[in-house]
Short mmCIF file of N, CA, C and O in Angstrom, two decimals:
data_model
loop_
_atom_site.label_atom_id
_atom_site.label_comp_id
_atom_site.label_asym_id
_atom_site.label_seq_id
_atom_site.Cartn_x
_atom_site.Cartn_y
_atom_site.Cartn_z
N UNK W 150 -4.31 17.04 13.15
CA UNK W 150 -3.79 16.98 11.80
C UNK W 150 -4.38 18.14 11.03
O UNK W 150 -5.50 18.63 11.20
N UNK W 151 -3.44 18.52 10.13
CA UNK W 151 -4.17 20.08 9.42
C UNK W 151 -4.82 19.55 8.72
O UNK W 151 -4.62 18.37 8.45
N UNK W 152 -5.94 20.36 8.13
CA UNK W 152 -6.18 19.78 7.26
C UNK W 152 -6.07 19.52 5.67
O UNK W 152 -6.89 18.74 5.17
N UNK W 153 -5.16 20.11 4.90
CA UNK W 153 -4.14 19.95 4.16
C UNK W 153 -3.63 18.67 4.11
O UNK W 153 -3.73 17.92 3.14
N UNK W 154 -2.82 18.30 5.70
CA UNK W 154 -2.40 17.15 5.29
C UNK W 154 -3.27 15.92 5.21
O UNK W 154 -3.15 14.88 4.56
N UNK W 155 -4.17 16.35 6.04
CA UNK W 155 -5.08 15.19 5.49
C UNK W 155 -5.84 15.04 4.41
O UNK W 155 -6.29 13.93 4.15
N UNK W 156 -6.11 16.20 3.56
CA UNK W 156 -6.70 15.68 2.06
C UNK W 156 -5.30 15.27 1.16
O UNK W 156 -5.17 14.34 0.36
N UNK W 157 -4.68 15.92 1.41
CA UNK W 157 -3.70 15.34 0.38
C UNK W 157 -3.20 14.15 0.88
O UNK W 157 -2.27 13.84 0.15
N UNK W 158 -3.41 12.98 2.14
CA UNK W 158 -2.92 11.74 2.10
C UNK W 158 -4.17 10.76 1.49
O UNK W 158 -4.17 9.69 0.87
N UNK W 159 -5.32 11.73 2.03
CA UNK W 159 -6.55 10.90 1.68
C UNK W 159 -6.35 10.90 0.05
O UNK W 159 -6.43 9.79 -0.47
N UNK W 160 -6.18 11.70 -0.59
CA UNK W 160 -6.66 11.72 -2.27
C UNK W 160 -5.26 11.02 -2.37
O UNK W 160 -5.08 10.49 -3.47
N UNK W 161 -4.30 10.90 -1.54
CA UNK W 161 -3.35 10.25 -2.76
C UNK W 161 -3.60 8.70 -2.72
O UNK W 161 -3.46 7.98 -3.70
N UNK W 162 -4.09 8.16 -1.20
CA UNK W 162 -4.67 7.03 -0.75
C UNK W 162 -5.52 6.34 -1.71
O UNK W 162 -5.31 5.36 -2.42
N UNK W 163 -6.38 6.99 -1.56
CA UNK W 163 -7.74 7.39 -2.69
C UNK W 163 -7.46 6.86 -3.83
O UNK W 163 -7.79 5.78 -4.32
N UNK W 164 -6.73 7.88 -4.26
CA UNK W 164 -6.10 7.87 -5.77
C UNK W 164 -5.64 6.41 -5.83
O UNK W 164 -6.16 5.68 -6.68
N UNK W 165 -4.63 5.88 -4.93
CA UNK W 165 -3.54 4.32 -5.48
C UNK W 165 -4.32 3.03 -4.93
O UNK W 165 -3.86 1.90 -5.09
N UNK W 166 -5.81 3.36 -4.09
CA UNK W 166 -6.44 2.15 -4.14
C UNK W 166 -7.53 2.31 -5.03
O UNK W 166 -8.47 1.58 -4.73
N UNK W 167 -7.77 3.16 -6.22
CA UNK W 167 -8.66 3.14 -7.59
C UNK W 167 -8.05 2.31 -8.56
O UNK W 167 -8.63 1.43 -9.20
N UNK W 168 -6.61 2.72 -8.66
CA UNK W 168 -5.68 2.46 -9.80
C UNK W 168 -5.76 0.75 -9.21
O UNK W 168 -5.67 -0.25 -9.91
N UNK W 169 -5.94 0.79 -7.76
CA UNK W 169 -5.71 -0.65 -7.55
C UNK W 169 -6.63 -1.70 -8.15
O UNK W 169 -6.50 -2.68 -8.88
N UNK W 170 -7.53 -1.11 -7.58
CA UNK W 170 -9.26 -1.97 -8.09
C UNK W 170 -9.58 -2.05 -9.31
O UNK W 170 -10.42 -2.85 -9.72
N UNK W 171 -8.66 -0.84 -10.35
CA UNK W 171 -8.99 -0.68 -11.58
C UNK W 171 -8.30 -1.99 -12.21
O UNK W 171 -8.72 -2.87 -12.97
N UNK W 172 -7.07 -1.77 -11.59
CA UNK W 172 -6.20 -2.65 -12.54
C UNK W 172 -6.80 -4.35 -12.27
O UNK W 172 -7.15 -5.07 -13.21
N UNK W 173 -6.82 -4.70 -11.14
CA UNK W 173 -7.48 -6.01 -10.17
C UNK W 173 -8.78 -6.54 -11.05
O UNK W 173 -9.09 -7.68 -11.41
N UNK W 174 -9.50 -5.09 -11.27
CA UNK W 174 -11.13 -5.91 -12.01
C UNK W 174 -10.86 -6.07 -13.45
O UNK W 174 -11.38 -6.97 -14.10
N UNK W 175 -10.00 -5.16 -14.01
CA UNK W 175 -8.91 -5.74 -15.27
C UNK W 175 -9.04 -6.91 -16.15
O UNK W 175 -9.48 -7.32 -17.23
N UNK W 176 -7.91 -7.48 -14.21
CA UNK W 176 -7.24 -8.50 -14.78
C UNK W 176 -7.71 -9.73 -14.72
O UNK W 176 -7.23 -10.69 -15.32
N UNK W 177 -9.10 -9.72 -13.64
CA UNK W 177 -9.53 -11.24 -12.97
C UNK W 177 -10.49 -10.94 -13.87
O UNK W 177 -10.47 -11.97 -14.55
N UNK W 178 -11.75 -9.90 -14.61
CA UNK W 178 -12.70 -10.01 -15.28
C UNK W 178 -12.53 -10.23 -17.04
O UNK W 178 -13.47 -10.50 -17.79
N UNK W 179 -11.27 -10.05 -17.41
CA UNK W 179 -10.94 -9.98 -19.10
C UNK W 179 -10.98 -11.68 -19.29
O UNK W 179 -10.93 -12.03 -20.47
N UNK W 180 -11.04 -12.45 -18.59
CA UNK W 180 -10.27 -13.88 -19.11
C UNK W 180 -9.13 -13.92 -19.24
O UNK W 180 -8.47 -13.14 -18.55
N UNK W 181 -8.40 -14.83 -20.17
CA UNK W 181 -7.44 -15.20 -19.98
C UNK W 181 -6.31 -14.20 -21.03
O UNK W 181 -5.13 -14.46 -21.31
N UNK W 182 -7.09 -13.10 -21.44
CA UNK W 182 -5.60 -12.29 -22.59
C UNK W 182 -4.65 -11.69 -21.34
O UNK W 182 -3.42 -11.74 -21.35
N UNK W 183 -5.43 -11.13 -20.30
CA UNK W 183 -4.22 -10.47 -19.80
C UNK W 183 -3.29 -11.31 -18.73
O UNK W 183 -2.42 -10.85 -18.00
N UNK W 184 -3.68 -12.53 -18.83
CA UNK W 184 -2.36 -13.32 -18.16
C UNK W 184 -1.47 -13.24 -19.29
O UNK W 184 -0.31 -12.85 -19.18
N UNK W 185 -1.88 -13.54 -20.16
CA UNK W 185 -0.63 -13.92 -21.44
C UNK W 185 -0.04 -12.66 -21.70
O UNK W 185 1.17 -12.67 -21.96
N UNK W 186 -0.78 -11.32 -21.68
CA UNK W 186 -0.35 -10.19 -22.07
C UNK W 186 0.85 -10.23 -20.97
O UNK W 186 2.05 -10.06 -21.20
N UNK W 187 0.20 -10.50 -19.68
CA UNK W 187 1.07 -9.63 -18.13
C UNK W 187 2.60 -10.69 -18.08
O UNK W 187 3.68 -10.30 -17.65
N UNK W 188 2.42 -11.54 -18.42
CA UNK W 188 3.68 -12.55 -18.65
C UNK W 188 4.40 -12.12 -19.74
O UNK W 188 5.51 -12.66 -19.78
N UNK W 189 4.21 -11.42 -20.58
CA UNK W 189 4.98 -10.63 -21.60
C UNK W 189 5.33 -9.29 -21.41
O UNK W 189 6.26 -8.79 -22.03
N UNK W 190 4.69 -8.70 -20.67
CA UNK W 190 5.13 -6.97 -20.06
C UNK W 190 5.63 -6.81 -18.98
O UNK W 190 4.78 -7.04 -18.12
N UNK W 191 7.12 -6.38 -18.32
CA UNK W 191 7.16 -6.32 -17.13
C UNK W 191 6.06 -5.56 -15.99
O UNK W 191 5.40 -5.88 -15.00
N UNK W 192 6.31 -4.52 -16.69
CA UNK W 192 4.64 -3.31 -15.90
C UNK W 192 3.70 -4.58 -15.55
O UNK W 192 3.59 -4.76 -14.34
N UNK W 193 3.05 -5.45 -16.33
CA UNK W 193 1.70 -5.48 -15.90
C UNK W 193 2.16 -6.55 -15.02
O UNK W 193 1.34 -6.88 -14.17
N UNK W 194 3.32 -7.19 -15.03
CA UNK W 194 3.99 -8.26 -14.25
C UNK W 194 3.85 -7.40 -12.96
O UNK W 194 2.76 -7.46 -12.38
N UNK W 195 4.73 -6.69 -12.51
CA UNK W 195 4.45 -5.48 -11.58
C UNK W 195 3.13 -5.14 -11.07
O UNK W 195 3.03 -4.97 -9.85
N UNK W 196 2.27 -5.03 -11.68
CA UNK W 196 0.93 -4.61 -11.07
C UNK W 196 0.11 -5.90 -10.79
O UNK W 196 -1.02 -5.76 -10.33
N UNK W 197 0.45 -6.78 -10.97
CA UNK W 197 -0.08 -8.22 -10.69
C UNK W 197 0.61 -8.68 -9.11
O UNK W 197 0.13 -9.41 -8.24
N UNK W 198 1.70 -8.05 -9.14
CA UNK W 198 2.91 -8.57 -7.82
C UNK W 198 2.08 -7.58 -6.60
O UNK W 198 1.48 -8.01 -5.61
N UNK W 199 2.20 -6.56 -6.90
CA UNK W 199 2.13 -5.18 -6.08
C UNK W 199 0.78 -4.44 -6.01
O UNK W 199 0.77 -3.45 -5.28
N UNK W 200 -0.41 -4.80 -6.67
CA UNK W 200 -1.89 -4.21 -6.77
C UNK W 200 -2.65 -4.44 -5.84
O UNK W 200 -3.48 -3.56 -5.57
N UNK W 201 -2.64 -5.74 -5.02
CA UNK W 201 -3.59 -6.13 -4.03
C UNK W 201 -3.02 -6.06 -3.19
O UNK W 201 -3.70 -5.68 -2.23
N UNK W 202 -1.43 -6.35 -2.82
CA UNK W 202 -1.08 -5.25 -1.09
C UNK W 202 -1.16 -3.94 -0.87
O UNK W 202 -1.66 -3.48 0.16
N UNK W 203 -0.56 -3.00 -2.07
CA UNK W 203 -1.58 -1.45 -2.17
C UNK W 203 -2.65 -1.38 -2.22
O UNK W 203 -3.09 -0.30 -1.82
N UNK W 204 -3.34 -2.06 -2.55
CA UNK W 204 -5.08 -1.78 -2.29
C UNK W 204 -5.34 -2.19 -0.63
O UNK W 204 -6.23 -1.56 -0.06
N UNK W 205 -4.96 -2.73 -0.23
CA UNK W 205 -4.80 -2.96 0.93
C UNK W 205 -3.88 -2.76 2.29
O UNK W 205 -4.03 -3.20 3.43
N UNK W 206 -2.94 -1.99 1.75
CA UNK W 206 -2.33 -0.91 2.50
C UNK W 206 -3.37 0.43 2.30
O UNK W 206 -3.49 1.21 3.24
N UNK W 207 -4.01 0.62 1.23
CA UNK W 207 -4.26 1.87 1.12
C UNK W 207 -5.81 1.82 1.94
O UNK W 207 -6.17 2.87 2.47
N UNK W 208 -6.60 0.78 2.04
CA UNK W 208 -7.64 0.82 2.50
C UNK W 208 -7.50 1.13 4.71
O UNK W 208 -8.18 1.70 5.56
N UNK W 209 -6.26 0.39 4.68
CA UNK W 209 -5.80 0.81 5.92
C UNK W 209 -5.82 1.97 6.54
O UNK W 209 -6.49 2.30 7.52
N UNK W 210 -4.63 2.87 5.60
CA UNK W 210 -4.11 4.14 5.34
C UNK W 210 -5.71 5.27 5.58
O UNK W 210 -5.85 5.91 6.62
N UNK W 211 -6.70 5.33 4.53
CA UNK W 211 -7.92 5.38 4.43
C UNK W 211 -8.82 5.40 5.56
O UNK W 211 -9.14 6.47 6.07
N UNK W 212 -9.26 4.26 5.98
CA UNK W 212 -9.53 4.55 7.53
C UNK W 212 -8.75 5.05 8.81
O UNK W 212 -9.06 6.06 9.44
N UNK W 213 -7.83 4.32 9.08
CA UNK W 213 -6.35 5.42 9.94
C UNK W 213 -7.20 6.89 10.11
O UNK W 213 -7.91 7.50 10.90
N UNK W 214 -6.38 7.00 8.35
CA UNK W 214 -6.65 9.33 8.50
C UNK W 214 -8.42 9.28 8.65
O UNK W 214 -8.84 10.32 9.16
N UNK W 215 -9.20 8.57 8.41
CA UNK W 215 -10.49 9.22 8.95
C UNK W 215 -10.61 9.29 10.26
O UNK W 215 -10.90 10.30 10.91
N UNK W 216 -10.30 7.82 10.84
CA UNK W 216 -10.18 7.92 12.25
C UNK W 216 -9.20 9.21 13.37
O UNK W 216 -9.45 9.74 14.45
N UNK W 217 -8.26 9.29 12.59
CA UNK W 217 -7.12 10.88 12.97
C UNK W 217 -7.84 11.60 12.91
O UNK W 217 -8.18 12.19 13.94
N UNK W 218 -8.51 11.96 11.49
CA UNK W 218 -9.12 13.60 11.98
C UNK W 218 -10.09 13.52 12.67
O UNK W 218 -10.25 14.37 13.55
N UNK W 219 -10.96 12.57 12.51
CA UNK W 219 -12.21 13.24 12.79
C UNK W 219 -12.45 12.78 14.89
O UNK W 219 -13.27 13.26 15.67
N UNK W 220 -11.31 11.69 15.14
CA UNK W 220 -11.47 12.23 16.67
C UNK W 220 -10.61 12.72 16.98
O UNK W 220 -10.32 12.65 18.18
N UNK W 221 -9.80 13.43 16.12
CA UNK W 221 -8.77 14.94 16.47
C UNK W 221 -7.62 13.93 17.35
O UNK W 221 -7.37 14.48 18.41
N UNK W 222 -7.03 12.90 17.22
CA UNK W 222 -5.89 11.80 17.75
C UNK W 222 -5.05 12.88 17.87
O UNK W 222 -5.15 13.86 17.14
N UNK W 223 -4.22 12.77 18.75
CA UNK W 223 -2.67 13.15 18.99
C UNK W 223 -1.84 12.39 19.66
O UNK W 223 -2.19 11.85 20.71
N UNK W 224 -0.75 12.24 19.21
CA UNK W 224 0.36 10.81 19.91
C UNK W 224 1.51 11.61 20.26
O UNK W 224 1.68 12.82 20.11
N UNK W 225 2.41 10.57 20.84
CA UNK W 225 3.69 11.56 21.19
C UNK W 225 5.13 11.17 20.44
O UNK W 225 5.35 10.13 19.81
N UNK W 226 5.64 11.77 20.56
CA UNK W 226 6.78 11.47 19.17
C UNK W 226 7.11 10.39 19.37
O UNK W 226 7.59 10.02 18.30
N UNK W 227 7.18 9.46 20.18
CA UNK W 227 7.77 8.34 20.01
C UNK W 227 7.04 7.17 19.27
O UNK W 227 7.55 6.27 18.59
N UNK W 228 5.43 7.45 19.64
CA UNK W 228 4.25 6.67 18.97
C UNK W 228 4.60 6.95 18.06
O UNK W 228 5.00 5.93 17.50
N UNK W 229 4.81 8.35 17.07
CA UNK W 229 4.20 8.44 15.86
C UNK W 229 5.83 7.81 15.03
O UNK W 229 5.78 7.39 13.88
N UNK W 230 7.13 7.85 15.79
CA UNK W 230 8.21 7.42 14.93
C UNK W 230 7.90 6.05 15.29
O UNK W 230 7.48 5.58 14.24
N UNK W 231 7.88 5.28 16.04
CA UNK W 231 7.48 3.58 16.23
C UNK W 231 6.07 3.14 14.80
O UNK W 231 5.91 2.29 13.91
N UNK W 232 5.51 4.07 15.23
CA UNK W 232 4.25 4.00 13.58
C UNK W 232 4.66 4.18 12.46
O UNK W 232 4.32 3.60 11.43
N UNK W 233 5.45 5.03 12.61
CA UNK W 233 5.67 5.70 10.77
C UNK W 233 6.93 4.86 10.30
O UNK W 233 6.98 4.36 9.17
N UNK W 234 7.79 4.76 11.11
CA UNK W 234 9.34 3.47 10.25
C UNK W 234 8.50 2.29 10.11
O UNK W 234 7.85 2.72 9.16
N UNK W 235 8.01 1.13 10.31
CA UNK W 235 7.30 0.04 9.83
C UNK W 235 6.52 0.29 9.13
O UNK W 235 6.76 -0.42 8.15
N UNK W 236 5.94 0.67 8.99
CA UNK W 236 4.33 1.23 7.74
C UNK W 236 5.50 1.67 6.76
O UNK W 236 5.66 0.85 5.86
N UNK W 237 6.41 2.81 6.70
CA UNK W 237 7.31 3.30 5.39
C UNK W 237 7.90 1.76 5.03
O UNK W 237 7.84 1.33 3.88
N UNK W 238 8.56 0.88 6.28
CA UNK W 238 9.18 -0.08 5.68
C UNK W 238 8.54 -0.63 4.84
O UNK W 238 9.06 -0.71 3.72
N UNK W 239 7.16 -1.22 5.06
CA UNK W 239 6.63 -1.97 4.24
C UNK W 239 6.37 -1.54 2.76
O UNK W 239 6.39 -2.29 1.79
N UNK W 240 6.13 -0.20 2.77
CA UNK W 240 6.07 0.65 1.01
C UNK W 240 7.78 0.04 0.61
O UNK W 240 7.87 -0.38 -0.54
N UNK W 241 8.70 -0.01 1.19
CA UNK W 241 9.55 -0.16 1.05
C UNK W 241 9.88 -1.77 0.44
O UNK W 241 10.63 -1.96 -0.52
N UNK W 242 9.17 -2.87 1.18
CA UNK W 242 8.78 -3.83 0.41
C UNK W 242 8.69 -3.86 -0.75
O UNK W 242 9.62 -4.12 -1.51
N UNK W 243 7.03 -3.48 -1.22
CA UNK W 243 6.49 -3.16 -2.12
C UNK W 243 7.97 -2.84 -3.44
O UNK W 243 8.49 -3.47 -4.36
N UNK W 244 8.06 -2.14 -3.09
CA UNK W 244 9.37 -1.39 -4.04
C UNK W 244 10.41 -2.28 -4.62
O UNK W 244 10.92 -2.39 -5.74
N UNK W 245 10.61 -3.11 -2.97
CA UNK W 245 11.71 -4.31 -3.29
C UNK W 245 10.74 -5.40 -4.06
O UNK W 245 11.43 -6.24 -4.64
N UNK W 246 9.61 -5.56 -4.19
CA UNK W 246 8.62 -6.38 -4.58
C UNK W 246 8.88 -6.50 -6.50
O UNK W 246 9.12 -7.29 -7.40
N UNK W 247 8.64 -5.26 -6.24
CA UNK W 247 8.69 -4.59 -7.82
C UNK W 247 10.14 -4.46 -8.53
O UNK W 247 10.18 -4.58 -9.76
N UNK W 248 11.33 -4.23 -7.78
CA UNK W 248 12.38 -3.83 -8.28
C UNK W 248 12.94 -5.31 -9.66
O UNK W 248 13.17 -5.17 -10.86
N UNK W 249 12.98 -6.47 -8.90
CA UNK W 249 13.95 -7.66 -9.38
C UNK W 249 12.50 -7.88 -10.39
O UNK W 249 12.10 -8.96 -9.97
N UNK W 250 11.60 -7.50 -11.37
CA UNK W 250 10.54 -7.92 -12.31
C UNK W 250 10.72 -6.81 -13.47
O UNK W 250 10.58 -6.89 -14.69
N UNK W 251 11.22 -5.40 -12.37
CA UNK W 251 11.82 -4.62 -13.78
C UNK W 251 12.87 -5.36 -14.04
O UNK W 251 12.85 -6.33 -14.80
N UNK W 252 13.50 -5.10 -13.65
CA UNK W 252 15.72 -5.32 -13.55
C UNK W 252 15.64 -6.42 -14.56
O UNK W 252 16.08 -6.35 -15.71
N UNK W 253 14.91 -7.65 -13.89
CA UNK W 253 15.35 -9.12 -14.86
C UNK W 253 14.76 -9.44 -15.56
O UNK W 253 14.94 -10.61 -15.91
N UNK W 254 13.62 -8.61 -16.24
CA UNK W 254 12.34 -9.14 -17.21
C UNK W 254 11.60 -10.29 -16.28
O UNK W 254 11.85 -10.78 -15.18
N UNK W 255 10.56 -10.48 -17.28
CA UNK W 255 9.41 -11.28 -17.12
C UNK W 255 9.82 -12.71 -16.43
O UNK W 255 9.25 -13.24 -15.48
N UNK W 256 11.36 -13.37 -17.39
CA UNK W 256 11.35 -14.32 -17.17
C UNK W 256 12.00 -14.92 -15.67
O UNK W 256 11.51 -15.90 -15.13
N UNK W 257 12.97 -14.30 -15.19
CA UNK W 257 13.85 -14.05 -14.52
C UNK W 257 13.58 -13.52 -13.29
O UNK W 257 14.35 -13.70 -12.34
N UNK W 258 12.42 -12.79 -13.18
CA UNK W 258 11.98 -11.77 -12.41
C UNK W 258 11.72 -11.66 -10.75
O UNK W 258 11.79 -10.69 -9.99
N UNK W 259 11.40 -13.10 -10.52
CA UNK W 259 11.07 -13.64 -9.02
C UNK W 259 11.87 -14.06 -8.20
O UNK W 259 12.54 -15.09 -8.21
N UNK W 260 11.73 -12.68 -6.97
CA UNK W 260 13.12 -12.61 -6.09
C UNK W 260 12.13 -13.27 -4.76
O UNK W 260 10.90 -13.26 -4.76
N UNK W 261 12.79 -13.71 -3.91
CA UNK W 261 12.39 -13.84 -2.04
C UNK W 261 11.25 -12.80 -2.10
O UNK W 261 10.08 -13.20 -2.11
N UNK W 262 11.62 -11.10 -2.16
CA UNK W 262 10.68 -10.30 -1.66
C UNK W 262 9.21 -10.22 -2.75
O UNK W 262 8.11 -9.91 -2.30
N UNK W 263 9.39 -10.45 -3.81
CA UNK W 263 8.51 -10.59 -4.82
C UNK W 263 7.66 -12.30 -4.55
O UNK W 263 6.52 -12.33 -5.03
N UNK W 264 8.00 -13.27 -4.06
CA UNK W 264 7.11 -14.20 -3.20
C UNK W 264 6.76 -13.73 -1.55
O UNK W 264 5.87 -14.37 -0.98
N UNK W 265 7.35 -12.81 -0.93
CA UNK W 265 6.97 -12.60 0.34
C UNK W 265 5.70 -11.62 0.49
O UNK W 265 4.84 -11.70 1.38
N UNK W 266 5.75 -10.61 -0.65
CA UNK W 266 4.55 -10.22 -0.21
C UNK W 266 3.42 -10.61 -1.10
O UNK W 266 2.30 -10.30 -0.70
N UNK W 267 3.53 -11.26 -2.26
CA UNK W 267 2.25 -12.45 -3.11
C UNK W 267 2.05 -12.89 -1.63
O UNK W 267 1.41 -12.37 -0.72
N UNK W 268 2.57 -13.66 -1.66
CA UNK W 268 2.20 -14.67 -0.33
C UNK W 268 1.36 -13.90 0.62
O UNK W 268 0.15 -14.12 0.70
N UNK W 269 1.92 -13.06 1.31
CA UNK W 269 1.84 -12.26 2.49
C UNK W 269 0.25 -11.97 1.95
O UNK W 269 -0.47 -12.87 2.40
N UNK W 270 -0.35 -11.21 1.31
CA UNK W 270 -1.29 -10.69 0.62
C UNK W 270 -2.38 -11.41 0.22
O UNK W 270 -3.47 -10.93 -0.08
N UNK W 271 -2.02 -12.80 0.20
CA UNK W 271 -2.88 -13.97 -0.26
C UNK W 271 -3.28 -14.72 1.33
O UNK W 271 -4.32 -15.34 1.57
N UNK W 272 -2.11 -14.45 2.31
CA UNK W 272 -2.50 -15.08 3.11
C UNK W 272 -2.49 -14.76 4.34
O UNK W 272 -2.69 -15.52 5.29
N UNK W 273 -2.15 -13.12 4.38
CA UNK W 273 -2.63 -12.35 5.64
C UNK W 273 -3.07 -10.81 5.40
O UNK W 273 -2.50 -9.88 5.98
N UNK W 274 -3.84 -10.68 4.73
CA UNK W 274 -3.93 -9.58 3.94
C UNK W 274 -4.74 -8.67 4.58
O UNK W 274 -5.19 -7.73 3.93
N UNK W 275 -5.13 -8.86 6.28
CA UNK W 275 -5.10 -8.09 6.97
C UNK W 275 -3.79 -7.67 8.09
O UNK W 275 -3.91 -7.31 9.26
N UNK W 276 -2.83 -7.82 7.48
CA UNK W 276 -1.47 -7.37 7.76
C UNK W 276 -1.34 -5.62 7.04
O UNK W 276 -1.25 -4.51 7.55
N UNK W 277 -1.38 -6.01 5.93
CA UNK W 277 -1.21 -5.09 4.66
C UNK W 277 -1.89 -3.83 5.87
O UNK W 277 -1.31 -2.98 6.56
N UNK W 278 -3.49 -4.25 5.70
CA UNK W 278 -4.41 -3.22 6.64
C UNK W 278 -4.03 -2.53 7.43
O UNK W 278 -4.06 -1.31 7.32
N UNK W 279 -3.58 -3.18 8.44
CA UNK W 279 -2.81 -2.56 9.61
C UNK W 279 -1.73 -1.65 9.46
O UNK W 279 -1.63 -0.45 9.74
N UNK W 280 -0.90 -2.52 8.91
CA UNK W 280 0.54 -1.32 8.09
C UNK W 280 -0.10 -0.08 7.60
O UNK W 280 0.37 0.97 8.02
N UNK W 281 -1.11 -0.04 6.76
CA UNK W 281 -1.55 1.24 6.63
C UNK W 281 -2.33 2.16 7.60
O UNK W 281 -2.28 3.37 7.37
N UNK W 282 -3.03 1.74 8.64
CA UNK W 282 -3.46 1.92 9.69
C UNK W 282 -2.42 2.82 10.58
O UNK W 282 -2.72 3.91 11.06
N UNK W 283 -1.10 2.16 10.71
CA UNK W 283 0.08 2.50 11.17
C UNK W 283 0.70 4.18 10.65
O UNK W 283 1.14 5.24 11.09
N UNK W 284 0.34 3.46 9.44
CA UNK W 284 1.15 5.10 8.58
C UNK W 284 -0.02 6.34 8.67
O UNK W 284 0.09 7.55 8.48
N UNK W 285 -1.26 5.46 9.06
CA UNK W 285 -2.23 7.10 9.55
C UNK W 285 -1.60 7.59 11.11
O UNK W 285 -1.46 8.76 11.46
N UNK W 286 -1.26 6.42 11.94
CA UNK W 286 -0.99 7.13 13.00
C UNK W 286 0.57 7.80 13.22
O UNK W 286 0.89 8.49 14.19
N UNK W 287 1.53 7.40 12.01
CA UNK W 287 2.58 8.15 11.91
C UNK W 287 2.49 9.93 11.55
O UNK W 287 3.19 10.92 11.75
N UNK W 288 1.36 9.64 10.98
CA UNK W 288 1.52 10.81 10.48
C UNK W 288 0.76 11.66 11.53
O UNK W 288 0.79 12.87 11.30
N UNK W 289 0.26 11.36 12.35
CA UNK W 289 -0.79 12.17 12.86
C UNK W 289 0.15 13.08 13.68
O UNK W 289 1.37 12.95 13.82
N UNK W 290 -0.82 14.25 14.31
CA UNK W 290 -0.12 15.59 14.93
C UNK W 290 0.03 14.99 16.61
O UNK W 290 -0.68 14.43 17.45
N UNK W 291 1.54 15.54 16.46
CA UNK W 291 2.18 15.54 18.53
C UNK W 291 1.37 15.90 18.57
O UNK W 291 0.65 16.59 17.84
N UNK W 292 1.32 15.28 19.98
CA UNK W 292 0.94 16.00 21.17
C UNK W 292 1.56 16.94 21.88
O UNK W 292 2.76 16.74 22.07
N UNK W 293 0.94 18.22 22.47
CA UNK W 293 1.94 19.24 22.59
C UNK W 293 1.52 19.17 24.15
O UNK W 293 2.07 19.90 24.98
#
C-alpha cells in the first residue's frame, strides 16, 4: 500500500471515529437535555442511529490499515473485490440507516434499516469491527 493511501484512510478513519466518541461522550455524559434535544433535531437523531457502528467500523478500518502496512499484505484481486463490496455495503447501510430520519423527521423516522443496525451495534458490535477490517483488506495493494 503507498503510502499516501494509507495516511489518508488512516486520518479519515481517525478523523470519523473522534467525531464518533465526541458525539457518544456528548450524549451519554450531559444527562438527560440531549435526549430531549436529539428527539427534536433530525441530525442529532442521526448521530444517535449511526455514531456507535462508525466508531466501530472505524476502529476496524484502523487496525486493518495498520496491520496492511506495516506487514506489507498483498492479496489478489479477487480477495481484495470479495473484501471491498461487503465492507462498502455496509457504509451503505449506515446511509440507508440515516436516510428515512432525514426524509420523515424525528417523528416518523424509523425504517427496518434504521432498527437493523441500532440493533446490530447493540448486539454484535463486533460485526461492525470486522466490516471495517474487511475494507482495510479491500483496499490493500495486488499482488503482482
Amino acid at each position: 500500500m503507498q503510502k499516501s493511501t494509507f495516511l489518508g484512510n488512516f486520518i479519515f478513519w481517525l478523523v470519523m471515529a473522534a467525531i464518533s466518541i465526541a458525539f457518544l461522550a456528548w450524549y451519554n455524559l450531559s444527562g438527560d437535555a440531549p435526549a430531549d434535544i436529539a428527539q427534536a433535531t433530525p441530525m442529532l437523531q442521526v448521530g444517535m442511529v449511526v455514531s456507535a457502528p462508525i466508531l466501530l467500523y472505524a476502529i476496524g478500518a484502523i487496525i486493518g490499515l495498520i496491520v496492511v502496512y506495516l506487514k506489507r499484505i498483498h492479496v489478489t484481486n479477487t480477495t481484495k473485490t470479495m473484501c471491498f463490496i461487503p465492507a462498502t455495503l455496509v457504509l451503505a447501510l449506515f446511509i440507508a440507516a440515516a436516510a428515512p430520519v432525514l426524509s420523515f423527521g424525528t417523528q416518523d423516522g424509523l425504517a427496518i434499516t434504521t432498527v437493523i443496525v441500532v440493533y446490530a451495534a447493540s448486539m454484535a458490535p463486533l460485526m461492525f469491527v470486522m466490516f471495517g477490517a474487511l475494507y482495510a483488506v479491500g483496499i490493500a495493494p495486488i499482488k503482482e
